């Protein structure tokens, strides 16, 4: 088979896949497969905080509660992956307590901190997106 | 060897070098522009070297005109993967993709704080080799944001390349067998799932497959030992399992590799240095450091063997039934005709048994460990299994002529 034809076909296949991927996920995240574990996330926040999370990273339900070795697995899964779109322009950042302050400072750098709290495992920081 | 296969091998080596050069540039505090320059130089030199020293095989040069069917089949296989991927892909890949590989990449894209990666607790596996993470980090740093297009593009390249390499390597030998192997893999739903998961397992499978194919060429052109060694080095830099695969590979090809030990050392030195630096800085692997007094007892625990054996049986029949059936058929054929199944089959069998013993000796809960990793570990070897079996069937010429269905 001719070298250049095969190369072009492979290149087109890669480009087509990337375009389809971009198209599929150009829809706002929370309409796609993102809100797998919204309930789990809500349990981390005190109910009286009344923060409306519209979007979070997916956490397969099957991993968290059934995994007896790491009962806190679901917590790890969140951090410090961004959990965003709480309200227009606000971003929730979650960090495990073990993460160095320098990392936290870098992530929060130049953002306006709206609210901050922590529990035994995590530091939660709500910031205004710049 | 087909020119296209050579191009894909070069591309994989280039991606490996990007990952390693970027990681070393973090250590050396090099500006990203210098890193890019080094990568471009490596890419040009390695491409020129491969063109000169990895010749197109006689079979390809003397091959008669290609049929339109060859192109059509090739196109259909790729089209199937592209269309199917649209429906099954997830934005962030599966669990380990965003929780481990992309997460590590977030540290590595930062020239100031990247060493914090090694301070993470064990649940984040900071000891894992960084091929995928460092590669993603390099592009994220160049682009300036955490776009998920980077890990996705890498995963789709690998997913398309594995069946393509198998088909392009074999269709000159027997078109029917090459087509069956190609479509069997391209249309395997589990293969696509793992390919698009954005894990490091499928790239490891492709890298190992490239090493196998290059090794066949190296028997005729010994200077290619350096490429085999570099590909094995990339396997080591890809995943911890890559170390085991590479050791077994070297064991089964020791005569040629050690006869050309200078070339072998030259090819593997760079990845080993990078891997060594990682291991010096990272904490010990959880499977190693949690071994204790129970380890020896586990070796004689029959129930563990039963559980692992059961997993082997169910997974081989669930996901790779055709491949398993072909392997058994081939082994029976070899037994009846009193011929050896061949070095590569024994090598892959040894790799599989070695993975089995990792599970036997795991300090974690065995059921959990099997449930969370066995499938994808199995699929690290599937590309090589498909290639080796198809290669052997090509030589048997049991069912169809060399011209296949032309």
Short mmCIF file of C-alpha atoms in Angstrom, two decimals:
data_model
loop_
_atom_site.label_atom_id
_atom_site.label_comp_id
_atom_site.label_asym_id
_atom_site.label_seq_id
_atom_site.Cartn_x
_atom_site.Cartn_y
_atom_site.Cartn_z
CA UNK A 1 0.00 0.00 0.00
CA UNK A 2 1.28 3.39 -0.86
CA UNK A 3 2.98 5.13 1.99
CA UNK A 4 1.45 8.54 1.49
CA UNK A 5 -2.11 7.23 1.14
CA UNK A 6 -1.86 5.26 4.38
CA UNK A 7 -0.34 8.23 6.18
CA UNK A 8 -3.07 10.55 4.99
CA UNK A 9 -5.82 8.10 5.91
CA UNK A 10 -4.36 7.68 9.39
CA UNK A 11 -4.00 11.43 9.79
CA UNK A 12 -7.60 12.01 8.69
CA UNK A 13 -8.79 9.35 11.15
CA UNK A 14 -6.98 11.06 14.03
CA UNK A 15 -8.23 14.52 13.04
CA UNK A 16 -11.79 13.27 12.60
CA UNK A 17 -11.72 11.65 16.04
CA UNK A 18 -10.41 14.83 17.65
CA UNK A 19 -13.05 16.94 15.92
CA UNK A 20 -15.82 14.58 16.98
CA UNK A 21 -14.48 14.62 20.53
CA UNK A 22 -14.44 18.43 20.53
CA UNK A 23 -17.96 18.55 19.16
CA UNK A 24 -19.30 16.01 21.63
CA UNK A 25 -17.89 17.82 24.63
CA UNK A 26 -18.50 21.34 23.42
CA UNK A 27 -21.92 20.95 25.02
CA UNK A 28 -21.79 22.26 28.60
CA UNK A 29 -20.37 19.55 30.79
CA UNK A 30 -23.31 19.10 33.07
CA UNK A 31 -25.46 18.04 30.17
CA UNK A 32 -23.08 15.25 29.33
CA UNK A 33 -21.86 12.49 31.58
CA UNK A 34 -20.40 14.65 34.27
CA UNK A 35 -22.77 14.56 37.17
CA UNK A 36 -22.13 11.00 38.12
CA UNK A 37 -21.55 11.65 41.75
CA UNK A 38 -23.25 14.87 42.55
CA UNK A 39 -24.79 13.24 45.57
CA UNK A 40 -21.38 12.20 46.80
CA UNK A 41 -20.06 15.69 46.42
CA UNK A 42 -22.96 17.15 48.28
CA UNK A 43 -22.24 14.91 51.21
CA UNK A 44 -18.84 16.57 51.58
CA UNK A 45 -20.42 19.94 51.99
CA UNK A 46 -22.43 20.71 55.02
CA UNK A 47 -26.07 20.91 53.99
CA UNK A 48 -26.38 24.39 55.42
CA UNK A 49 -23.70 25.70 53.11
CA UNK A 50 -26.29 25.47 50.32
CA UNK A 51 -23.79 25.49 47.51
CA UNK A 52 -25.25 24.44 44.22
CA UNK A 53 -22.78 22.35 42.29
CA UNK A 54 -23.76 22.06 38.70
CA UNK A 55 -20.70 20.28 37.57
CA UNK A 56 -18.12 17.96 39.01
CA UNK A 57 -15.64 15.42 37.84
CA UNK A 58 -17.09 11.95 37.36
CA UNK A 59 -16.55 9.48 40.14
CA UNK A 60 -17.64 5.97 39.27
CA UNK A 61 -20.07 4.91 41.95
CA UNK A 62 -18.75 1.41 41.84
CA UNK A 63 -15.37 2.45 43.18
CA UNK A 64 -16.14 4.40 46.25
CA UNK A 65 -18.37 2.57 48.68
CA UNK A 66 -17.43 -0.97 47.77
CA UNK A 67 -13.74 -0.49 48.14
CA UNK A 68 -13.10 -1.58 51.67
CA UNK A 69 -9.40 -0.88 51.48
CA UNK A 70 -9.80 2.78 50.71
CA UNK A 71 -13.10 3.87 52.14
CA UNK A 72 -12.11 7.44 51.50
CA UNK A 73 -11.35 6.80 47.86
CA UNK A 74 -14.10 9.04 46.71
CA UNK A 75 -12.48 11.95 48.51
CA UNK A 76 -9.18 11.45 46.77
CA UNK A 77 -10.93 11.42 43.47
CA UNK A 78 -11.95 15.02 43.73
CA UNK A 79 -8.75 16.76 44.39
CA UNK A 80 -7.42 19.00 43.18
CA UNK A 81 -9.31 18.39 39.99
CA UNK A 82 -11.36 21.45 39.36
CA UNK A 83 -15.01 21.39 40.28
CA UNK A 84 -16.43 24.40 38.58
CA UNK A 85 -19.52 26.26 37.55
CA UNK A 86 -21.05 26.70 40.93
CA UNK A 87 -22.48 29.97 39.81
CA UNK A 88 -21.43 32.18 37.01
CA UNK A 89 -17.71 32.63 37.21
CA UNK A 90 -17.14 30.80 40.50
CA UNK A 91 -14.90 27.81 40.90
CA UNK A 92 -14.65 25.31 43.72
CA UNK A 93 -11.18 24.01 44.39
CA UNK A 94 -10.65 20.95 46.54
CA UNK A 95 -7.29 19.94 47.93
CA UNK A 96 -6.39 17.00 50.13
CA UNK A 97 -4.91 18.29 53.35
CA UNK A 98 -1.59 16.68 52.47
CA UNK A 99 -1.06 18.87 49.46
CA UNK A 100 1.59 21.49 50.07
CA UNK A 101 0.50 25.02 50.83
CA UNK A 102 2.63 26.23 47.96
CA UNK A 103 0.46 24.24 45.53
CA UNK A 104 -2.72 25.59 47.07
CA UNK A 105 -1.36 29.11 46.90
CA UNK A 106 -0.47 28.69 43.27
CA UNK A 107 -3.92 27.42 42.35
CA UNK A 108 -5.65 30.20 44.22
CA UNK A 109 -3.22 32.84 43.03
CA UNK A 110 -4.91 35.97 41.67
CA UNK A 111 -8.39 34.64 42.36
CA UNK A 112 -10.76 36.19 44.83
CA UNK A 113 -11.48 33.77 47.66
CA UNK A 114 -15.19 33.82 48.46
CA UNK A 115 -15.45 31.05 50.97
CA UNK A 116 -13.09 28.56 52.57
CA UNK A 117 -13.44 25.64 54.90
CA UNK A 118 -11.93 22.26 55.62
CA UNK A 119 -12.78 18.95 57.18
CA UNK A 120 -10.67 15.98 58.21
CA UNK A 121 -9.52 15.28 54.69
CA UNK A 122 -10.02 18.31 52.52
CA UNK A 123 -9.70 21.99 52.13
CA UNK A 124 -12.50 23.55 50.12
CA UNK A 125 -11.99 26.94 48.56
CA UNK A 126 -14.60 28.77 46.54
CA UNK A 127 -13.06 31.41 44.33
CA UNK A 128 -14.16 33.93 41.80
CA UNK A 129 -12.88 32.96 38.39
CA UNK A 130 -10.60 35.65 36.97
CA UNK B 1 9.03 -3.71 6.89
CA UNK B 2 6.40 -1.37 5.54
CA UNK B 3 7.33 2.30 5.42
CA UNK B 4 4.19 3.14 7.38
CA UNK B 5 5.12 0.77 10.17
CA UNK B 6 8.51 2.43 10.31
CA UNK B 7 6.77 5.81 10.56
CA UNK B 8 4.59 4.62 13.45
CA UNK B 9 7.62 3.19 15.27
CA UNK B 10 9.40 6.50 14.79
CA UNK B 11 6.36 8.35 16.11
CA UNK B 12 6.25 6.21 19.24
CA UNK B 13 9.97 6.77 19.81
CA UNK B 14 9.45 10.49 19.30
CA UNK B 15 6.62 10.58 21.86
CA UNK B 16 8.80 8.65 24.29
CA UNK B 17 11.66 11.06 23.77
CA UNK B 18 9.37 14.07 24.27
CA UNK B 19 8.29 12.61 27.58
CA UNK B 20 11.82 11.84 28.75
CA UNK B 21 13.48 15.02 27.47
CA UNK B 22 10.77 17.11 29.09
CA UNK B 23 11.19 15.31 32.41
CA UNK B 24 14.96 15.81 32.31
CA UNK B 25 14.46 19.46 31.35
CA UNK B 26 12.46 19.92 34.56
CA UNK B 27 15.38 18.56 36.55
CA UNK B 28 17.85 20.73 34.67
CA UNK B 29 15.58 23.81 34.83
CA UNK B 30 15.72 24.23 31.06
CA UNK B 31 13.42 26.76 29.43
CA UNK B 32 10.65 25.13 27.45
CA UNK B 33 12.01 26.63 24.22
CA UNK B 34 15.26 24.71 24.67
CA UNK B 35 13.27 21.54 25.34
CA UNK B 36 11.33 22.04 22.13
CA UNK B 37 14.56 22.57 20.23
CA UNK B 38 16.08 19.37 21.66
CA UNK B 39 12.94 17.43 20.71
CA UNK B 40 13.00 18.76 17.15
CA UNK B 41 16.66 17.80 16.79
CA UNK B 42 15.97 14.32 18.16
CA UNK B 43 12.98 13.91 15.85
CA UNK B 44 14.93 14.86 12.74
CA UNK B 45 18.00 12.81 13.57
CA UNK B 46 16.03 9.71 14.56
CA UNK B 47 13.86 9.91 11.42
CA UNK B 48 16.89 10.18 9.18
CA UNK B 49 18.62 7.35 11.02
CA UNK B 50 15.57 5.07 10.75
CA UNK B 51 15.20 5.79 7.03
CA UNK B 52 18.79 4.77 6.52
CA UNK B 53 19.00 1.78 8.83
CA UNK B 54 15.48 0.34 8.87
CA UNK B 55 15.11 -0.74 5.27
CA UNK B 56 11.86 -1.55 3.54
CA UNK B 57 11.76 -5.34 3.30
CA UNK B 58 12.20 -7.29 0.09
CA UNK B 59 8.61 -8.50 0.28
CA UNK B 60 7.35 -4.94 0.08
CA UNK B 61 9.68 -3.92 -2.71
CA UNK B 62 8.76 -6.91 -4.87
CA UNK B 63 5.10 -6.72 -4.01
CA UNK B 64 2.73 -6.45 -6.93
CA UNK B 65 0.13 -3.71 -7.20
CA UNK B 66 -2.20 -3.32 -4.27
CA UNK B 67 -5.81 -4.12 -4.66
CA UNK B 68 -8.44 -1.49 -3.95
CA UNK B 69 -9.72 -3.99 -1.39
CA UNK B 70 -6.60 -3.49 0.72
CA UNK B 71 -7.27 0.20 0.97
CA UNK B 72 -11.00 -0.29 1.48
CA UNK B 73 -10.45 -2.75 4.30
CA UNK B 74 -7.92 -0.49 5.95
CA UNK B 75 -10.29 2.44 5.67
CA UNK B 76 -13.29 0.48 7.02
CA UNK B 77 -11.37 -0.63 10.11
CA UNK B 78 -10.29 2.93 10.92
CA UNK B 79 -13.75 4.30 10.18
CA UNK B 80 -15.27 1.81 12.57
CA UNK B 81 -12.92 2.91 15.35
CA UNK B 82 -13.55 6.61 14.71
CA UNK B 83 -17.34 6.27 14.67
CA UNK B 84 -17.50 3.88 17.59
CA UNK B 85 -15.19 6.05 19.65
CA UNK B 86 -17.60 8.96 19.34
CA UNK B 87 -20.26 6.99 21.18
CA UNK B 88 -18.16 5.42 23.90
CA UNK B 89 -15.49 8.00 24.73
CA UNK B 90 -15.67 9.91 27.98
CA UNK B 91 -14.40 13.42 28.28
CA UNK B 92 -11.86 12.74 31.02
CA UNK B 93 -11.22 9.10 30.20
CA UNK B 94 -11.70 6.51 32.89
CA UNK B 95 -10.77 6.56 36.53
CA UNK B 96 -6.98 6.25 36.40
CA UNK B 97 -6.73 8.66 33.49
CA UNK B 98 -7.81 11.77 35.34
CA UNK B 99 -7.02 10.56 38.82
CA UNK B 100 -3.46 9.40 38.12
CA UNK B 101 -1.99 10.22 34.74
CA UNK B 102 -3.59 13.63 34.19
CA UNK B 103 -3.23 14.48 37.84
CA UNK B 104 0.50 13.75 37.74
CA UNK B 105 0.69 15.79 34.55
CA UNK B 106 -0.72 18.80 36.39
CA UNK B 107 2.28 18.73 38.68
CA UNK B 108 4.77 18.13 35.90
CA UNK B 109 3.57 21.03 33.79
CA UNK B 110 4.69 23.38 36.53
CA UNK B 111 8.44 24.02 36.48
CA UNK B 112 8.44 25.35 40.04
CA UNK B 113 6.32 22.83 41.94
CA UNK B 114 6.65 19.61 39.98
CA UNK B 115 8.65 17.86 42.72
CA UNK B 116 5.59 18.08 44.97
CA UNK B 117 4.38 15.09 42.96
CA UNK B 118 6.71 12.84 44.93
CA UNK B 119 5.23 14.03 48.21
CA UNK B 120 1.77 12.75 47.45
CA UNK B 121 0.55 9.90 49.54
CA UNK B 122 0.54 6.33 48.28
CA UNK B 123 -3.02 6.44 47.05
CA UNK B 124 -1.85 8.72 44.25
CA UNK B 125 0.96 6.32 43.28
CA UNK B 126 3.72 8.90 42.93
CA UNK B 127 6.10 6.07 42.05
CA UNK B 128 4.41 5.30 38.73
CA UNK B 129 6.52 5.86 35.63
CA UNK B 130 5.73 9.11 33.88
CA UNK B 131 5.67 8.50 30.14
CA UNK B 132 2.03 9.51 29.71
CA UNK B 133 2.00 12.20 32.40
CA UNK B 134 5.18 13.88 31.24
CA UNK B 135 4.03 13.80 27.61
CA UNK B 136 0.71 15.41 28.51
CA UNK B 137 2.46 17.91 30.78
CA UNK B 138 4.77 19.01 27.98
CA UNK B 139 1.89 19.84 25.65
CA UNK B 140 -0.16 21.44 28.42
CA UNK B 141 2.76 23.67 29.25
CA UNK B 142 3.25 24.62 25.62
CA UNK B 143 -0.47 25.29 25.11
CA UNK B 144 -0.91 27.04 28.44
CA UNK B 145 -3.98 25.25 29.76
CA UNK B 146 -5.20 21.82 30.83
CA UNK B 147 -7.04 20.97 27.64
CA UNK B 148 -8.31 17.42 27.58
CA UNK B 149 -7.63 17.26 23.85
CA UNK B 150 -4.03 16.36 24.64
CA UNK B 151 -4.62 13.07 26.52
CA UNK B 152 -7.48 12.22 24.17
CA UNK B 153 -5.39 12.77 21.03
CA UNK B 154 -2.65 10.54 22.40
CA UNK B 155 -5.14 7.81 23.25
CA UNK B 156 -6.82 7.87 19.83
CA UNK B 157 -3.46 7.79 18.04
CA UNK B 158 -2.56 4.64 19.96
CA UNK B 159 -5.99 3.08 19.49
CA UNK B 160 -5.77 3.56 15.73
CA UNK B 161 -2.12 2.62 15.46
CA UNK B 162 -2.27 -0.83 17.08
CA UNK B 163 -4.53 -2.54 14.51
CA UNK B 164 -2.93 -0.48 11.72
CA UNK B 165 0.55 -1.70 12.61
CA UNK B 166 -0.64 -5.32 12.68
CA UNK B 167 -2.40 -5.03 9.32
CA UNK B 168 0.41 -3.16 7.57
CA UNK B 169 3.01 -5.58 8.91
CA UNK B 170 1.19 -8.68 7.74
CA UNK B 171 -0.87 -7.95 4.65
CA UNK B 172 2.08 -8.63 2.36
CA UNK B 173 2.46 -12.07 3.86
CA UNK B 174 -1.16 -13.17 3.84
CA UNK B 175 -3.99 -10.78 3.19
CA UNK B 176 -6.71 -12.95 4.63
CA UNK B 177 -4.97 -13.52 7.96
CA UNK B 178 -3.93 -9.85 8.16
CA UNK B 179 -7.50 -8.73 7.50
CA UNK B 180 -8.95 -11.07 10.12
CA UNK B 181 -6.42 -9.95 12.74
CA UNK B 182 -6.99 -6.29 11.88
CA UNK B 183 -10.78 -6.38 12.03
CA UNK B 184 -10.82 -8.65 15.06
CA UNK B 185 -8.93 -6.02 17.02
CA UNK B 186 -10.53 -2.92 15.50
CA UNK B 187 -14.02 -4.26 16.20
CA UNK B 188 -13.32 -5.63 19.65
CA UNK B 189 -15.44 -3.49 21.99
CA UNK B 190 -13.21 -4.13 24.98
CA UNK B 191 -10.14 -3.11 23.02
CA UNK B 192 -11.79 0.18 22.10
CA UNK B 193 -12.92 0.78 25.67
CA UNK B 194 -9.41 0.38 27.01
CA UNK B 195 -7.91 2.27 24.10
CA UNK B 196 -10.12 5.27 24.77
CA UNK B 197 -9.80 5.05 28.54
CA UNK B 198 -6.68 7.27 28.28
CA UNK B 199 -4.78 4.78 30.43
CA UNK B 200 -1.13 3.89 29.92
CA UNK B 201 -1.89 0.22 29.26
CA UNK B 202 -2.69 0.43 25.57
CA UNK B 203 0.37 2.60 24.77
CA UNK B 204 2.45 0.01 26.59
CA UNK B 205 0.87 -2.69 24.44
CA UNK B 206 1.72 -0.74 21.28
CA UNK B 207 5.28 -0.07 22.40
CA UNK B 208 5.81 -3.76 23.17
CA UNK B 209 4.31 -4.70 19.80
CA UNK B 210 6.69 -2.30 18.04
CA UNK B 211 9.62 -3.88 19.89
CA UNK B 212 8.50 -7.33 18.69
CA UNK B 213 8.20 -6.21 15.07
CA UNK B 214 11.53 -4.38 15.16
CA UNK B 215 13.19 -7.43 16.70
CA UNK B 216 12.26 -9.46 13.63
CA UNK B 217 14.05 -6.89 11.49
CA UNK B 218 16.98 -6.77 13.89
CA UNK B 219 17.74 -10.41 13.11
CA UNK B 220 18.58 -9.28 9.57
CA UNK B 221 19.92 -5.81 10.38
CA UNK B 222 21.68 -5.90 13.72
CA UNK B 223 22.03 -2.13 13.98
CA UNK B 224 18.30 -2.09 14.75
CA UNK B 225 19.05 -3.55 18.19
CA UNK B 226 19.42 0.06 19.28
CA UNK B 227 15.80 0.72 18.27
CA UNK B 228 14.58 -2.41 20.06
CA UNK B 229 16.39 -1.28 23.19
CA UNK B 230 14.93 2.22 22.96
CA UNK B 231 11.42 0.79 22.58
CA UNK B 232 11.95 -1.46 25.60
CA UNK B 233 13.20 1.57 27.48
CA UNK B 234 9.99 3.37 26.59
CA UNK B 235 8.05 0.36 27.95
CA UNK B 236 9.88 0.75 31.25
CA UNK B 237 9.18 4.48 31.31
CA UNK B 238 5.50 3.78 30.54
CA UNK B 239 4.45 1.53 33.42
CA UNK B 240 5.99 -0.63 36.10
CA UNK B 241 4.69 -3.66 34.21
CA UNK B 242 6.87 -2.52 31.34
CA UNK B 243 9.91 -3.48 33.38
CA UNK B 244 8.68 -7.05 33.61
CA UNK B 245 7.77 -7.19 29.91
CA UNK B 246 11.19 -5.84 28.98
CA UNK B 247 13.02 -8.31 31.20
CA UNK B 248 11.16 -11.23 29.65
CA UNK B 249 11.77 -9.82 26.17
CA UNK B 250 15.51 -9.56 26.84
CA UNK B 251 15.56 -13.05 28.35
CA UNK B 252 14.00 -14.60 25.24
CA UNK B 253 16.18 -12.65 22.82
CA UNK B 254 19.33 -12.65 24.92
CA UNK B 255 21.66 -14.11 22.31
CA UNK B 256 21.18 -11.39 19.72
CA UNK B 257 20.80 -8.55 22.20
CA UNK B 258 23.91 -9.45 24.17
CA UNK B 259 25.90 -10.09 21.01
CA UNK B 260 25.16 -6.45 20.23
CA UNK B 261 25.39 -5.24 23.79
CA UNK B 262 26.93 -1.89 22.89
CA UNK B 263 23.98 -1.05 20.64
CA UNK B 264 21.58 -2.36 23.26
CA UNK B 265 23.19 -0.24 25.96
CA UNK B 266 23.13 2.81 23.72
CA UNK B 267 19.42 2.39 23.05
CA UNK B 268 18.28 1.72 26.58
CA UNK B 269 20.65 4.00 28.50
CA UNK B 270 18.59 7.19 28.23
CA UNK B 271 15.27 5.68 29.39
CA UNK B 272 16.99 3.81 32.20
CA UNK B 273 18.68 6.98 33.46
CA UNK B 274 15.35 8.82 33.45
CA UNK B 275 13.58 5.88 35.08
CA UNK B 276 16.37 5.61 37.66
CA UNK B 277 16.02 9.27 38.56
CA UNK B 278 12.31 8.79 39.08
CA UNK B 279 12.82 5.77 41.31
CA UNK B 280 15.45 7.60 43.37
CA UNK B 281 13.04 10.43 44.07
CA UNK B 282 9.73 8.63 44.30
CA UNK B 283 8.61 6.50 47.23
CA UNK B 284 8.73 2.73 46.90
CA UNK B 285 6.02 0.91 45.01
CA UNK B 286 3.12 -0.16 47.21
CA UNK B 287 3.25 -3.76 45.96
CA UNK B 288 6.89 -4.01 46.97
CA UNK B 289 7.03 -2.20 50.27
CA UNK B 290 3.93 -3.81 51.71
CA UNK B 291 5.32 -7.30 51.28
CA UNK B 292 5.86 -9.02 54.58
CA UNK B 293 5.81 -12.30 56.39
CA UNK B 294 2.58 -13.31 54.64
CA UNK B 295 4.14 -13.22 51.22
CA UNK B 296 5.66 -16.67 51.45
CA UNK B 297 2.43 -18.13 52.75
CA UNK B 298 0.50 -16.59 49.88
CA UNK B 299 2.68 -18.51 47.48
CA UNK B 300 1.26 -21.77 48.83
CA UNK B 301 -2.32 -20.64 49.24
CA UNK B 302 -4.35 -22.75 46.81
CA UNK B 303 -7.42 -20.53 47.04
CA UNK B 304 -5.46 -17.61 45.61
CA UNK B 305 -4.44 -19.69 42.62
CA UNK B 306 -8.05 -20.73 42.12
CA UNK B 307 -9.25 -17.16 42.24
CA UNK B 308 -6.59 -15.92 39.83
CA UNK B 309 -7.16 -18.93 37.55
CA UNK B 310 -10.86 -18.24 37.53
CA UNK B 311 -10.19 -14.65 36.54
CA UNK B 312 -7.91 -15.75 33.75
CA UNK B 313 -10.56 -18.13 32.46
CA UNK B 314 -13.49 -15.71 32.61
CA UNK B 315 -11.62 -12.73 31.19
CA UNK B 316 -10.00 -14.69 28.39
CA UNK B 317 -13.36 -16.11 27.37
CA UNK B 318 -15.30 -12.87 27.89
CA UNK B 319 -13.07 -10.37 26.15
CA UNK B 320 -10.70 -12.29 23.94
CA UNK B 321 -12.50 -15.50 23.11
CA UNK B 322 -11.36 -15.62 19.49
CA UNK B 323 -7.76 -14.85 20.37
CA UNK B 324 -7.79 -17.48 23.09
CA UNK B 325 -9.34 -20.03 20.75
CA UNK B 326 -6.74 -19.25 18.08
CA UNK B 327 -3.94 -19.64 20.62
CA UNK B 328 -5.25 -23.02 21.75
CA UNK B 329 -5.72 -24.15 18.15
CA UNK B 330 -2.21 -23.09 17.31
CA UNK B 331 -0.69 -24.83 20.32
CA UNK B 332 -2.61 -28.03 19.50
CA UNK B 333 -1.44 -27.82 15.92
CA UNK B 334 2.15 -27.42 17.10
CA UNK B 335 1.76 -30.38 19.43
CA UNK B 336 0.33 -32.61 16.70
CA UNK B 337 2.99 -31.65 14.19
CA UNK B 338 5.74 -31.84 16.82
CA UNK B 339 6.94 -28.30 16.25
CA UNK B 340 7.64 -25.61 18.79
CA UNK B 341 5.04 -22.83 19.06
CA UNK B 342 7.90 -20.41 18.66
CA UNK B 343 9.91 -18.06 20.82
CA UNK B 344 7.36 -15.27 20.83
CA UNK B 345 4.47 -17.43 22.01
CA UNK B 346 6.58 -18.71 24.90
CA UNK B 347 7.63 -15.17 25.68
CA UNK B 348 4.06 -13.90 25.84
CA UNK B 349 3.06 -16.93 27.87
CA UNK B 350 5.85 -16.14 30.36
CA UNK B 351 4.71 -12.51 30.57
CA UNK B 352 1.16 -13.65 31.31
CA UNK B 353 2.27 -16.12 33.98
CA UNK B 354 4.40 -13.39 35.55
CA UNK B 355 1.37 -11.11 35.78
CA UNK B 356 -0.48 -13.99 37.43
CA UNK B 357 2.19 -14.23 40.12
CA UNK B 358 1.98 -10.51 40.81
CA UNK B 359 -1.63 -11.14 41.79
CA UNK B 360 -0.75 -14.22 43.82
CA UNK B 361 1.74 -12.17 45.83
CA UNK B 362 -0.18 -8.92 46.05
CA UNK B 363 -0.40 -7.46 49.55
CA UNK B 364 -3.77 -5.94 48.65
CA UNK B 365 -7.09 -7.65 48.81
CA UNK B 366 -6.83 -10.11 45.92
CA UNK B 367 -10.42 -9.80 44.70
CA UNK B 368 -10.21 -6.03 44.70
CA UNK B 369 -6.85 -6.03 42.96
CA UNK B 370 -8.08 -8.39 40.25
CA UNK B 371 -11.31 -6.48 39.77
CA UNK B 372 -9.58 -3.13 39.37
CA UNK B 373 -6.67 -4.04 37.15
CA UNK B 374 -6.77 -7.49 35.59
CA UNK B 375 -8.66 -6.57 32.43
CA UNK B 376 -6.42 -3.72 31.42
CA UNK B 377 -3.25 -5.63 32.29
CA UNK B 378 -4.49 -8.41 30.02
CA UNK B 379 -4.95 -5.94 27.20
CA UNK B 380 -1.33 -4.87 27.46
CA UNK B 381 -0.46 -8.19 25.87
CA UNK B 382 -3.38 -8.54 23.46
CA UNK B 383 -1.78 -6.56 20.57
CA UNK B 384 1.35 -8.70 20.77
CA UNK B 385 -0.68 -11.90 21.03
CA UNK B 386 -2.76 -10.97 17.97
CA UNK B 387 0.33 -10.08 15.98
CA UNK B 388 2.32 -13.18 16.92
CA UNK B 389 -0.58 -15.53 16.27
CA UNK B 390 -1.42 -13.91 12.96
CA UNK B 391 2.26 -13.96 11.98
CA UNK B 392 2.42 -17.67 12.74
CA UNK B 393 -0.83 -18.37 10.89
CA UNK B 394 0.57 -16.50 7.89
CA UNK B 395 3.43 -18.94 7.76
CA UNK B 396 1.23 -22.01 8.20
CA UNK B 397 -0.83 -21.21 5.12
CA UNK B 398 -3.42 -23.73 6.19
CA UNK B 399 -6.55 -22.27 4.82
CA UNK B 400 -5.84 -19.76 2.09
CA UNK B 401 -3.16 -19.03 -0.42
CA UNK B 402 -0.55 -16.32 -0.07
CA UNK B 403 -2.69 -14.14 -2.29
CA UNK B 404 -5.52 -14.37 0.18
CA UNK B 405 -8.89 -13.24 -1.06
CA UNK B 406 -7.52 -11.10 -3.83
#
